[in-house]
Tab-separated table of C-alpha atoms in Angstrom:
chain	number	residue	atom	x	y	z
A	890	MET	CA	60.581	61.738	9.207
A	891	SER	CA	61.672	61.887	5.976
A	892	ASP	CA	57.999	62.329	5.428
A	893	LYS	CA	56.940	64.729	7.488
A	894	TYR	CA	60.023	66.822	6.340
A	895	LYS	CA	59.970	66.138	2.764
A	896	THR	CA	63.875	65.527	2.668
A	897	THR	CA	65.872	63.046	3.304
A	898	VAL	CA	66.962	62.917	7.192
A	899	SER	CA	69.735	61.023	8.445
A	900	ILE	CA	70.697	60.229	12.483
A	901	ASP	CA	74.346	60.139	13.587
A	902	ILE	CA	74.159	58.417	17.131
A	903	GLU	CA	76.657	59.004	20.056
A	904	ILE	CA	77.423	58.571	23.301
A	905	ASP	CA	78.822	60.840	25.750
A	906	GLU	CA	79.432	59.334	28.895
A	907	ASN	CA	79.379	62.497	30.424
A	908	LEU	CA	75.201	62.864	29.753
A	909	VAL	CA	74.791	60.363	32.704
A	910	GLY	CA	71.220	59.483	31.068
A	911	GLY	CA	68.578	61.105	28.181
A	912	VAL	CA	69.201	62.663	25.190
A	913	VAL	CA	70.452	65.365	23.100
A	914	ILE	CA	68.474	66.181	19.520
A	915	LYS	CA	70.262	68.804	17.308
A	916	GLU	CA	68.764	70.025	14.044
A	917	GLY	CA	70.539	72.557	12.380
A	918	ASP	CA	71.078	75.084	15.156
A	919	LYS	CA	67.872	74.169	17.338
A	920	VAL	CA	69.334	71.592	20.553
A	921	ILE	CA	66.225	69.862	22.407
A	922	ASP	CA	68.220	68.815	25.778
A	923	LEU	CA	66.604	66.416	27.806
A	924	SER	CA	70.042	65.204	29.287
A	925	ILE	CA	69.670	64.009	32.947
A	926	LYS	CA	73.380	66.702	33.145
A	927	ALA	CA	71.148	69.754	32.014
A	928	ARG	CA	68.753	69.341	34.336
A	929	VAL	CA	71.443	68.786	37.209
A	930	ASN	CA	72.880	72.377	36.233
A	931	GLU	CA	69.550	74.048	35.644
A	932	LEU	CA	68.024	72.472	38.987
A	933	GLY	CA	72.240	73.404	40.945
A	934	SER	CA	71.394	77.224	38.900
A	935	GLN	CA	67.663	77.945	40.454
A	936	LEU	CA	68.748	76.826	43.738
A	937	SER	CA	71.849	79.013	44.032
A	938	VAL	CA	69.971	81.958	42.688
A	939	ALA	CA	67.329	81.190	45.642
A	940	HIS	CA	69.837	81.818	47.917
């Protein structure tokens, strides 16, 4: 990643047991949420809109 972004890259790893599984990637103000918790929440929102 350092080569791609031409800067020093540091990775901080945190364990969040509330995620159930998956990963959340944060870079500055950007967030990529690939957690199972986010998918379940998204599905719940879609189901509540369908009613």
